[in-house]
Short mmCIF file of C-alpha atoms and ligand atoms in Angstrom, two decimals:
data_model
loop_
_atom_site.label_atom_id
_atom_site.label_comp_id
_atom_site.label_asym_id
_atom_site.label_seq_id
_atom_site.Cartn_x
_atom_site.Cartn_y
_atom_site.Cartn_z
CA MET B 1 26.99 -33.74 -16.34
CA SER B 2 27.84 -30.07 -16.46
CA ASN B 3 31.32 -29.35 -17.73
CA LYS B 4 31.46 -25.97 -16.05
CA LYS B 5 34.55 -25.61 -13.87
CA ASN B 6 33.45 -25.04 -10.33
CA ILE B 7 34.95 -21.69 -9.30
CA ALA B 8 34.50 -22.57 -5.63
CA SER B 9 36.32 -25.88 -5.55
CA ALA B 10 40.06 -25.44 -5.93
CA ARG B 11 40.74 -28.59 -3.94
CA ILE B 12 38.29 -30.89 -5.69
CA SER B 13 39.81 -32.38 -8.83
CA ALA B 14 37.15 -34.84 -9.95
CA GLN B 15 33.89 -33.59 -11.42
CA GLY B 16 31.09 -34.05 -8.92
CA SER B 17 28.67 -36.82 -9.80
CA ASP B 18 25.31 -35.82 -11.22
CA LEU B 19 23.74 -37.18 -8.06
CA LEU B 20 25.97 -34.98 -5.92
CA LYS B 21 24.91 -31.99 -7.95
CA ALA B 22 21.25 -32.94 -7.65
CA LEU B 23 21.57 -33.14 -3.89
CA ASN B 24 24.01 -30.31 -3.33
CA ASP B 25 22.95 -27.53 -5.66
CA SER B 26 20.63 -24.94 -4.20
CA LEU B 27 20.34 -22.70 -7.28
CA PRO B 28 16.96 -24.19 -8.28
CA PHE B 29 15.44 -22.66 -5.15
CA ASP B 30 17.86 -20.02 -3.84
CA LYS B 31 17.69 -18.10 -7.12
CA VAL B 32 14.82 -16.30 -5.39
CA LEU B 33 17.60 -14.43 -3.56
CA TYR B 34 19.20 -12.98 -6.70
CA ALA B 35 18.37 -9.34 -5.87
CA GLN B 36 19.51 -9.62 -2.24
CA ASP B 37 22.73 -11.29 -3.39
CA ILE B 38 23.48 -8.43 -5.79
CA GLU B 39 22.55 -5.77 -3.24
CA GLY B 40 24.83 -7.42 -0.66
CA SER B 41 27.70 -7.78 -3.12
CA LYS B 42 27.45 -4.14 -4.14
CA ALA B 43 27.65 -3.02 -0.51
CA HIS B 44 30.57 -5.36 0.12
CA ALA B 45 32.47 -4.09 -2.92
CA PHE B 46 31.77 -0.48 -1.92
CA MET B 47 33.24 -1.16 1.52
CA LEU B 48 36.30 -2.95 0.04
CA ALA B 49 37.04 0.17 -2.03
CA GLN B 50 36.42 2.53 0.90
CA GLN B 51 38.96 0.54 2.91
CA ASN B 52 41.44 0.45 0.00
CA ILE B 53 41.22 -3.32 -0.18
CA ILE B 54 40.26 -3.04 -3.85
CA THR B 55 40.76 -0.06 -6.16
CA GLN B 56 38.03 2.46 -6.89
CA GLU B 57 38.30 1.37 -10.52
CA ASP B 58 37.62 -2.26 -9.67
CA PHE B 59 34.71 -1.24 -7.46
CA GLU B 60 33.15 0.74 -10.28
CA ALA B 61 33.54 -2.17 -12.67
CA ILE B 62 32.02 -4.56 -10.11
CA ASP B 63 29.16 -2.19 -9.35
CA ARG B 64 28.36 -1.65 -13.02
CA GLY B 65 28.73 -5.35 -13.74
CA LEU B 66 26.39 -6.32 -10.90
CA SER B 67 23.77 -3.87 -12.19
CA GLN B 68 24.03 -5.59 -15.54
CA VAL B 69 23.66 -9.04 -13.94
CA LEU B 70 20.51 -7.80 -12.22
CA GLU B 71 19.10 -6.45 -15.48
CA GLU B 72 19.94 -9.66 -17.28
CA ILE B 73 18.16 -11.75 -14.65
CA GLU B 74 15.10 -9.52 -14.64
CA SER B 75 14.87 -9.40 -18.42
CA GLY B 76 15.29 -13.16 -18.67
CA LEU B 77 18.63 -12.93 -20.50
CA PHE B 78 20.53 -14.65 -17.68
CA THR B 79 18.32 -17.59 -16.83
CA LEU B 80 19.93 -19.01 -13.69
CA ASP B 81 19.77 -22.56 -14.92
CA GLY B 82 23.38 -22.95 -16.05
CA GLY B 83 24.37 -25.58 -13.53
CA ASP B 84 25.90 -23.22 -10.95
CA GLU B 85 25.87 -24.52 -7.41
CA ASP B 86 23.93 -21.65 -5.91
CA ILE B 87 22.84 -18.07 -6.54
CA HIS B 88 26.09 -16.71 -5.07
CA MET B 89 28.23 -18.68 -7.50
CA ALA B 90 25.92 -17.91 -10.42
CA ASN B 91 26.02 -14.15 -9.90
CA GLU B 92 29.79 -14.12 -9.38
CA ARG B 93 30.37 -16.23 -12.47
CA ARG B 94 28.23 -14.01 -14.67
CA LEU B 95 29.85 -10.88 -13.20
CA THR B 96 33.30 -12.20 -14.05
CA GLU B 97 32.18 -13.10 -17.56
CA ILE B 98 31.01 -9.52 -18.02
CA ILE B 99 33.84 -7.52 -16.39
CA GLY B 100 36.78 -9.91 -16.36
CA ASP B 101 39.40 -10.06 -13.63
CA ALA B 102 37.92 -7.36 -11.39
CA GLY B 103 35.00 -9.75 -10.78
CA LYS B 104 37.40 -12.18 -9.14
CA ARG B 105 38.23 -9.58 -6.48
CA LEU B 106 34.64 -9.33 -5.21
CA HIS B 107 34.91 -12.31 -2.88
CA THR B 108 37.86 -10.81 -0.94
CA ALA B 109 37.23 -10.89 2.83
CA ARG B 110 33.98 -12.75 2.34
CA SER B 111 32.76 -16.33 2.49
CA ARG B 112 29.53 -17.78 1.18
CA ASN B 113 28.78 -18.44 4.83
CA ASP B 114 28.36 -14.77 5.68
CA GLN B 115 27.07 -14.06 2.17
CA VAL B 116 24.18 -16.48 2.49
CA ALA B 117 23.49 -15.31 6.04
CA LEU B 118 23.26 -11.77 4.67
CA ASP B 119 21.14 -12.53 1.61
CA PHE B 120 18.70 -14.63 3.58
CA ARG B 121 18.41 -12.04 6.33
CA LEU B 122 17.74 -9.29 3.78
CA PHE B 123 14.98 -11.47 2.35
CA VAL B 124 13.49 -12.16 5.77
CA GLN B 125 13.66 -8.51 6.83
CA HIS B 126 12.03 -7.32 3.59
CA ASN B 127 9.20 -9.82 3.89
CA THR B 128 8.72 -9.17 7.59
CA LYS B 129 7.91 -5.57 6.69
CA LYS B 130 5.74 -6.59 3.76
CA ILE B 131 3.69 -9.04 5.82
CA SER B 132 3.29 -6.54 8.64
CA LYS B 133 1.77 -4.04 6.18
CA LEU B 134 -0.68 -6.66 4.95
CA ILE B 135 -1.64 -7.48 8.55
CA LEU B 136 -2.37 -3.81 9.12
CA GLU B 137 -4.63 -3.70 6.07
CA ASN B 138 -6.56 -6.66 7.45
CA ILE B 139 -6.94 -4.96 10.82
CA GLN B 140 -8.32 -1.90 9.05
CA THR B 141 -10.81 -3.99 7.13
CA LEU B 142 -11.92 -5.76 10.31
CA ILE B 143 -12.39 -2.35 11.93
CA LEU B 144 -14.53 -1.16 9.01
CA ARG B 145 -16.77 -4.22 9.25
CA ALA B 146 -16.84 -3.95 13.05
CA LYS B 147 -18.03 -0.35 12.82
CA GLU B 148 -21.15 -1.35 10.92
CA SER B 149 -21.82 -4.25 13.29
CA THR B 150 -21.69 -2.87 16.83
CA ASP B 151 -25.47 -3.25 17.15
CA ILE B 152 -25.82 -6.60 15.45
CA MET B 153 -26.26 -9.31 18.06
CA LEU B 154 -25.19 -12.90 17.83
CA PRO B 155 -24.78 -15.62 20.41
CA GLY B 156 -21.28 -15.61 21.89
CA MET B 157 -20.30 -19.21 22.51
CA THR B 158 -18.22 -21.44 24.72
CA HIS B 159 -17.86 -25.13 23.83
CA LEU B 160 -19.60 -24.09 20.58
CA GLN B 161 -22.80 -23.75 22.66
CA HIS B 162 -24.74 -20.50 22.88
CA ALA B 163 -23.54 -18.60 25.95
CA GLN B 164 -24.16 -14.85 26.08
CA PRO B 165 -25.26 -12.22 23.57
CA ILE B 166 -22.45 -10.20 22.04
CA ASN B 167 -22.32 -7.93 19.03
CA PHE B 168 -20.71 -8.91 15.77
CA GLY B 169 -18.35 -5.93 15.80
CA TYR B 170 -17.02 -7.15 19.13
CA HIS B 171 -16.47 -10.61 17.67
CA LEU B 172 -14.54 -9.19 14.70
CA LEU B 173 -12.46 -7.04 17.04
CA ALA B 174 -11.30 -10.18 18.82
CA TYR B 175 -9.59 -11.11 15.55
CA ALA B 176 -8.33 -7.56 15.07
CA SER B 177 -6.68 -7.88 18.51
CA MET B 178 -4.99 -11.13 17.50
CA LEU B 179 -3.71 -9.51 14.32
CA GLN B 180 -2.51 -6.52 16.32
CA ARG B 181 -0.36 -8.84 18.41
CA ASP B 182 0.85 -10.52 15.22
CA TYR B 183 1.77 -7.14 13.77
CA LYS B 184 3.75 -6.25 16.89
CA ARG B 185 5.48 -9.63 16.81
CA PHE B 186 6.66 -9.09 13.23
CA ILE B 187 7.86 -5.58 14.03
CA SER B 188 9.74 -6.67 17.12
CA SER B 189 11.42 -9.45 15.14
CA PHE B 190 12.40 -6.92 12.50
CA GLU B 191 13.98 -4.69 15.12
CA ARG B 192 15.76 -7.50 16.95
CA ASN B 193 17.22 -8.93 13.76
CA ASN B 194 18.20 -5.74 12.02
CA LEU B 195 21.92 -6.52 12.36
CA SER B 196 24.38 -7.09 9.56
CA PRO B 197 26.03 -10.53 9.14
CA ILE B 198 28.39 -9.53 6.32
CA GLY B 199 32.10 -9.37 7.10
CA CYS B 200 32.02 -12.43 9.35
CA ALA B 201 33.67 -14.40 6.55
CA ALA B 202 33.81 -18.17 7.04
CA LEU B 203 33.45 -18.17 10.83
CA ALA B 204 36.32 -16.28 12.46
CA GLY B 205 36.39 -12.87 10.80
CA THR B 206 39.13 -11.81 8.39
CA PRO B 207 42.63 -10.32 8.48
CA HIS B 208 41.62 -7.74 5.85
CA PRO B 209 40.99 -4.23 7.23
CA ILE B 210 37.26 -4.32 6.51
CA SER B 211 34.61 -2.09 8.02
CA ARG B 212 31.45 -3.92 8.96
CA GLU B 213 29.95 -0.57 9.94
CA ILE B 214 30.06 0.64 6.36
CA THR B 215 28.28 -2.41 4.95
CA ALA B 216 25.76 -2.41 7.80
CA GLN B 217 24.89 1.19 7.14
CA LYS B 218 24.74 0.79 3.37
CA LEU B 219 22.32 -2.13 3.70
CA GLY B 220 20.01 -0.42 6.20
CA PHE B 221 21.02 -2.44 9.27
CA ASP B 222 21.38 -0.80 12.67
CA GLU B 223 24.85 -2.24 13.27
CA PRO B 224 26.97 -5.36 12.65
CA THR B 225 26.24 -8.53 14.64
CA LEU B 226 28.38 -9.12 17.72
CA ASN B 227 30.11 -12.44 17.13
CA CYS B 228 31.06 -13.96 13.79
CA LEU B 229 30.96 -17.57 14.93
CA ASP B 230 27.36 -17.12 16.03
CA THR B 231 26.40 -15.12 12.98
CA VAL B 232 27.28 -17.72 10.36
CA SER B 233 25.63 -20.44 12.47
CA ASP B 234 22.48 -18.53 13.36
CA ARG B 235 19.10 -19.00 11.73
CA ASP B 236 16.98 -17.60 14.57
CA PHE B 237 15.84 -14.76 12.31
CA ALA B 238 14.40 -17.34 9.91
CA LEU B 239 12.78 -19.26 12.75
CA GLU B 240 11.21 -16.05 13.97
CA ILE B 241 9.49 -15.29 10.69
CA LEU B 242 8.33 -18.92 10.54
CA PHE B 243 6.96 -18.75 14.07
CA ASN B 244 5.36 -15.36 13.45
CA ILE B 245 3.71 -16.69 10.31
CA SER B 246 2.53 -19.86 12.06
CA THR B 247 0.95 -17.93 14.91
CA MET B 248 -0.68 -15.49 12.52
CA MET B 249 -1.95 -18.32 10.31
CA MET B 250 -3.33 -20.07 13.40
CA HIS B 251 -5.38 -16.92 14.05
CA ILE B 252 -6.46 -16.75 10.42
CA SER B 253 -7.32 -20.43 10.58
CA ARG B 254 -9.60 -19.92 13.59
CA LEU B 255 -11.35 -17.06 11.80
CA SER B 256 -11.63 -19.24 8.70
CA GLU B 257 -13.17 -22.02 10.75
CA GLU B 258 -15.82 -19.60 12.01
CA LEU B 259 -16.47 -18.25 8.51
CA ILE B 260 -17.00 -21.82 7.30
CA LEU B 261 -19.33 -22.55 10.19
CA TRP B 262 -21.26 -19.31 9.79
CA SER B 263 -21.78 -19.97 6.07
CA ALA B 264 -23.28 -23.41 6.73
CA SER B 265 -27.03 -23.88 6.21
CA GLU B 266 -27.48 -24.41 9.94
CA PHE B 267 -26.16 -20.89 10.60
CA ARG B 268 -26.33 -18.65 7.51
CA TRP B 269 -24.98 -15.81 9.68
CA ILE B 270 -22.80 -14.66 6.81
CA THR B 271 -22.74 -15.15 3.08
CA LEU B 272 -19.35 -15.19 1.40
CA SER B 273 -19.28 -13.32 -1.86
CA ASP B 274 -19.47 -15.49 -4.97
CA ARG B 275 -15.90 -14.34 -5.67
CA HIS B 276 -14.75 -16.31 -2.64
CA ALA B 277 -16.75 -19.48 -3.02
CA THR B 278 -16.70 -22.26 -5.55
CA GLY B 279 -19.22 -24.74 -6.89
CA SER B 280 -19.26 -28.49 -6.93
CA SER B 281 -18.48 -30.49 -10.07
CA ILE B 282 -21.49 -32.73 -9.52
CA MET B 283 -23.97 -30.89 -7.30
CA PRO B 284 -25.14 -27.83 -9.19
CA GLN B 285 -26.74 -26.24 -6.14
CA LYS B 286 -23.55 -26.09 -4.08
CA LYS B 287 -21.58 -23.08 -2.97
CA ASN B 288 -18.51 -24.15 -1.04
CA PRO B 289 -16.30 -22.02 1.24
CA ASP B 290 -13.07 -23.23 -0.35
CA ILE B 291 -11.14 -20.07 0.42
CA PRO B 292 -11.41 -20.22 4.21
CA GLU B 293 -10.91 -23.97 4.01
CA LEU B 294 -7.64 -23.42 2.16
CA LEU B 295 -6.51 -20.80 4.65
CA ARG B 296 -7.23 -23.29 7.43
CA GLY B 297 -5.42 -26.04 5.53
CA LYS B 298 -2.38 -23.95 4.69
CA THR B 299 -1.85 -23.38 8.40
CA GLY B 300 -0.74 -27.02 8.63
CA ARG B 301 1.83 -26.41 5.95
CA VAL B 302 3.43 -23.36 7.57
CA ASN B 303 3.54 -25.18 10.91
CA GLY B 304 5.43 -27.95 9.12
CA ASN B 305 7.96 -25.43 7.82
CA LEU B 306 8.56 -24.14 11.35
CA VAL B 307 9.05 -27.59 12.82
CA SER B 308 11.32 -28.58 9.90
CA LEU B 309 13.78 -25.78 10.50
CA LEU B 310 13.75 -26.22 14.27
CA THR B 311 14.61 -29.85 13.66
CA VAL B 312 17.34 -29.07 11.11
CA MET B 313 19.04 -26.68 13.53
CA LYS B 314 18.77 -28.56 16.79
CA GLY B 315 21.87 -30.75 16.54
CA LEU B 316 24.27 -28.64 14.52
CA PRO B 317 27.74 -27.92 15.87
CA LEU B 318 29.14 -24.45 15.17
CA ALA B 319 29.62 -23.02 12.64
CA TYR B 320 28.14 -23.48 9.12
CA ASN B 321 27.00 -26.96 8.13
CA LYS B 322 25.42 -27.81 4.81
CA ASP B 323 22.28 -28.93 6.65
CA MET B 324 21.59 -25.21 6.88
CA GLN B 325 20.93 -25.01 3.17
CA GLU B 326 17.62 -26.64 4.13
CA ASP B 327 16.63 -23.36 5.79
CA LYS B 328 15.30 -21.64 2.70
CA GLU B 329 12.53 -23.49 0.94
CA GLY B 330 10.30 -23.59 4.01
CA VAL B 331 10.75 -19.88 4.57
CA PHE B 332 10.06 -19.06 0.91
CA ASP B 333 6.96 -21.23 1.07
CA SER B 334 5.68 -19.78 4.35
CA VAL B 335 6.26 -16.22 3.17
CA LYS B 336 4.39 -16.87 -0.08
CA THR B 337 1.58 -18.64 1.76
CA ALA B 338 1.24 -15.88 4.37
CA THR B 339 1.26 -13.12 1.77
CA LEU B 340 -1.40 -14.73 -0.39
CA SER B 341 -3.50 -15.70 2.63
CA LEU B 342 -3.53 -12.15 3.99
CA GLU B 343 -4.44 -10.71 0.60
CA VAL B 344 -7.32 -13.15 0.15
CA LEU B 345 -8.56 -12.77 3.73
CA ASN B 346 -8.72 -9.02 3.37
CA GLU B 347 -10.91 -9.26 0.27
CA MET B 348 -13.10 -11.93 1.78
CA ILE B 349 -13.82 -9.98 4.97
CA ALA B 350 -14.48 -6.80 3.00
CA ASP B 351 -16.95 -8.56 0.70
CA MET B 352 -18.82 -10.94 3.02
CA LYS B 353 -22.48 -10.23 3.66
CA ILE B 354 -23.48 -10.08 7.32
CA ASN B 355 -26.92 -11.63 7.78
CA GLU B 356 -28.11 -9.60 10.72
CA ASP B 357 -31.54 -11.26 10.98
CA LYS B 358 -30.10 -14.76 11.13
CA MET B 359 -27.66 -13.76 13.86
CA GLU B 360 -30.33 -12.09 15.92
CA ASP B 361 -32.76 -15.01 15.49
CA ALA B 362 -30.06 -17.29 16.85
CA CYS B 363 -29.96 -15.19 20.00
CA MET B 364 -33.41 -16.54 20.90
CA ILE B 365 -31.97 -20.03 21.28
CA GLY B 366 -30.16 -21.02 24.45
CA HIS B 367 -31.35 -18.58 27.14
CA LEU B 368 -28.45 -16.24 26.52
CA SER B 369 -29.48 -13.75 29.18
CA ALA B 370 -29.73 -16.31 32.00
CA THR B 371 -26.56 -14.96 33.62
CA ASP B 372 -28.29 -11.58 33.87
CA LEU B 373 -30.97 -13.07 36.10
CA ALA B 374 -28.30 -14.52 38.39
CA ASP B 375 -26.42 -11.19 38.37
CA TYR B 376 -29.69 -9.37 39.22
CA LEU B 377 -30.37 -11.66 42.18
CA VAL B 378 -26.89 -11.01 43.52
CA LYS B 379 -26.93 -7.26 42.95
CA ASP B 380 -30.55 -6.38 43.76
CA ALA B 381 -31.74 -9.18 46.05
CA ASN B 382 -28.41 -9.60 47.80
CA LEU B 383 -28.35 -13.39 47.30
CA PRO B 384 -25.12 -15.37 47.36
CA PHE B 385 -24.13 -16.13 43.76
CA ARG B 386 -24.52 -19.90 44.18
CA ASP B 387 -28.16 -19.52 45.33
CA ALA B 388 -28.82 -17.09 42.49
CA TYR B 389 -27.32 -19.62 40.10
CA HIS B 390 -29.75 -22.33 41.26
CA ILE B 391 -32.83 -20.08 41.07
CA THR B 392 -31.78 -19.09 37.54
CA GLY B 393 -31.44 -22.77 36.66
CA ASN B 394 -35.07 -23.24 37.73
CA ALA B 395 -36.14 -20.30 35.55
CA VAL B 396 -34.35 -21.88 32.59
CA ASN B 397 -36.15 -25.17 33.29
CA LEU B 398 -39.49 -23.37 33.31
CA ALA B 399 -38.68 -21.67 30.00
CA GLU B 400 -37.75 -25.08 28.55
CA ILE B 401 -41.04 -26.57 29.74
CA LYS B 402 -42.95 -23.67 28.17
CA GLY B 403 -40.89 -23.93 24.99
CA VAL B 404 -39.73 -20.30 25.14
CA ASP B 405 -36.48 -18.42 25.68
CA ILE B 406 -35.79 -17.09 29.18
CA SER B 407 -36.15 -13.56 27.78
CA GLU B 408 -39.75 -14.41 26.85
CA LEU B 409 -40.87 -15.35 30.39
CA SER B 410 -43.33 -12.92 32.01
CA LEU B 411 -42.82 -11.37 35.44
CA GLU B 412 -45.44 -13.81 36.78
CA ASP B 413 -43.57 -16.76 35.35
CA LEU B 414 -40.36 -15.54 36.95
CA GLN B 415 -41.99 -14.86 40.31
CA SER B 416 -43.41 -18.38 40.28
CA VAL B 417 -39.79 -19.52 40.37
CA ASP B 418 -38.76 -17.16 43.15
CA LYS B 419 -40.69 -14.44 44.91
CA ARG B 420 -37.62 -12.24 45.24
CA ILE B 421 -37.61 -11.61 41.51
CA GLY B 422 -38.99 -8.09 41.25
CA GLU B 423 -40.13 -5.48 38.71
CA GLY B 424 -37.84 -4.63 35.83
CA VAL B 425 -36.30 -8.08 35.49
CA VAL B 426 -38.16 -8.82 32.26
CA GLU B 427 -36.45 -5.80 30.67
CA LEU B 428 -33.07 -6.93 32.05
CA LEU B 429 -33.48 -10.31 30.38
CA ASP B 430 -33.93 -8.79 26.95
CA ASN B 431 -30.91 -9.91 24.92
CA ARG B 432 -29.92 -6.43 23.76
CA ALA B 433 -30.15 -5.16 27.34
CA SER B 434 -28.04 -8.11 28.39
CA MET B 435 -25.39 -7.30 25.80
CA ASN B 436 -25.34 -3.63 26.67
CA ALA B 437 -25.12 -4.40 30.39
CA ARG B 438 -21.60 -5.71 29.83
CA VAL B 439 -19.96 -2.34 30.14
CA SER B 440 -16.81 -3.40 31.94
CA GLU B 441 -13.59 -2.47 30.15
CA GLY B 442 -13.08 -4.63 27.06
CA GLY B 443 -16.70 -5.84 27.31
CA THR B 444 -19.27 -6.34 24.58
CA ALA B 445 -21.64 -3.41 25.31
CA THR B 446 -21.94 -1.35 22.15
CA VAL B 447 -20.33 1.67 23.86
CA ARG B 448 -17.38 -0.44 24.94
CA THR B 449 -17.08 -1.99 21.48
CA ILE B 450 -16.95 1.49 19.95
CA GLU B 451 -14.30 2.41 22.49
CA GLN B 452 -12.22 -0.61 21.41
CA ILE B 453 -12.53 0.48 17.78
CA GLU B 454 -11.34 3.96 18.74
CA LYS B 455 -8.38 2.56 20.65
CA LEU B 456 -7.33 0.44 17.70
CA GLU B 457 -7.71 3.38 15.34
CA HIS B 458 -5.67 5.54 17.67
CA TRP B 459 -2.94 2.88 17.74
CA ILE B 460 -2.89 2.76 13.93
CA ASP B 461 -2.82 6.57 13.65
CA ASN B 462 0.25 6.65 15.88
CA LEU B 463 2.26 3.96 14.09
N1 LIG I 501 24.29 -22.57 -0.81
C1 LIG I 501 24.64 -22.52 0.56
C2 LIG I 501 23.44 -22.36 1.45
O1 LIG I 501 22.41 -22.06 0.95
C3 LIG I 501 25.53 -21.37 0.88
C4 LIG I 501 26.93 -21.71 0.63
C5 LIG I 501 27.74 -22.02 1.79
N2 LIG I 501 28.34 -23.22 1.42
C6 LIG I 501 29.45 -23.72 1.90
N3 LIG I 501 29.82 -24.81 1.45
N4 LIG I 501 30.11 -23.12 2.85
O2 LIG I 501 23.50 -22.56 2.66
#
């Protein structure tokens, strides 16, 4: 049992049991917040001096002392394993050891309830920005790969069955669009949550003449939060980063699933670089797509973190309850997972080889241009779509019987299905013609794909 006197338990006379400490202490995981805790304490002390709640002299001692605590933590001198309850208590204890009595004035007009709300929010805000930058880098990489692929055809699918020809750039841009939404979601969370919790004290504010404006400004927040009771009870900002990460990872997971599929022998549409594949311990010939598999797998884990915190919060009465200490590990884990995943994904997309021939060969399976025959019959022969659909079905049957793709049928073949099929249809049924016919806004035609690239680039240029 630690013999350290607990500086935050004036009322508790007996030493806590070792089991209580094991359950109660958050230092083993919340030490991650050491820098935010020191930054927040410095701003708080600065404000206390500005408002004449502590002397300028005490502020300077606290400020200097906190800088030393930071240095000691970063150099490994102060190891944060001394049995303190949490990072807030550890930093305050070490500060007081270094500067003496002035350190004991730091906690004036503050509670750990607003302190932890502040530290955690600073962490979330910092990582929201960091993740959004990584998302942007991934969008840029997808754009680069899309630019070289606007002429490379592959079968677009529904139900994982060949459907219509699209180009690979267009397919990559679908993911760039998802990541663009993710980016915007992170930024809007940052803006919504850029409010300062400090100065709320335990739950009701404080009789000291503090200025929450000063601390808000010093810490880079737009303004203080509205209501102290809400602020010390609120973990929405943490839920937002968890949700944003989950949604983003779900997108990354879908891309990963496609990368895995496309690397399989049955496809071979792409080849992942050897840097992003591993071998088998028993089968010397194997090259496994472990990286996208892990990205797909880690999506389950971040979803778990989101559901955990939603569940922790759902029944809590106002204001702070110790249940809320369970808010951190999931967020730390999701942030770490998201950061690493985005870094790896970026490298993997940049390095993958696009096997153009394999993709284009696949376009000859599945009568991808069949819809173009139906569209032709509607547009040029003025047939109702349903009739056109049936005639096209017959053309597909004929192609099946002949063992060819619909794009390989001759004009004679097509006219044997329906007399109204005229000149020029054979050209229309060419897969590349089919792809480039889809010129409606947001469509797959190469010109429209290039336009989508330009729009994305324009958006990035104006950020
Ligand atoms: N370690 C706590 C947490 O992470 C913060 C301290 C608030 N504790 C308290 N008993 N009021 O949530």
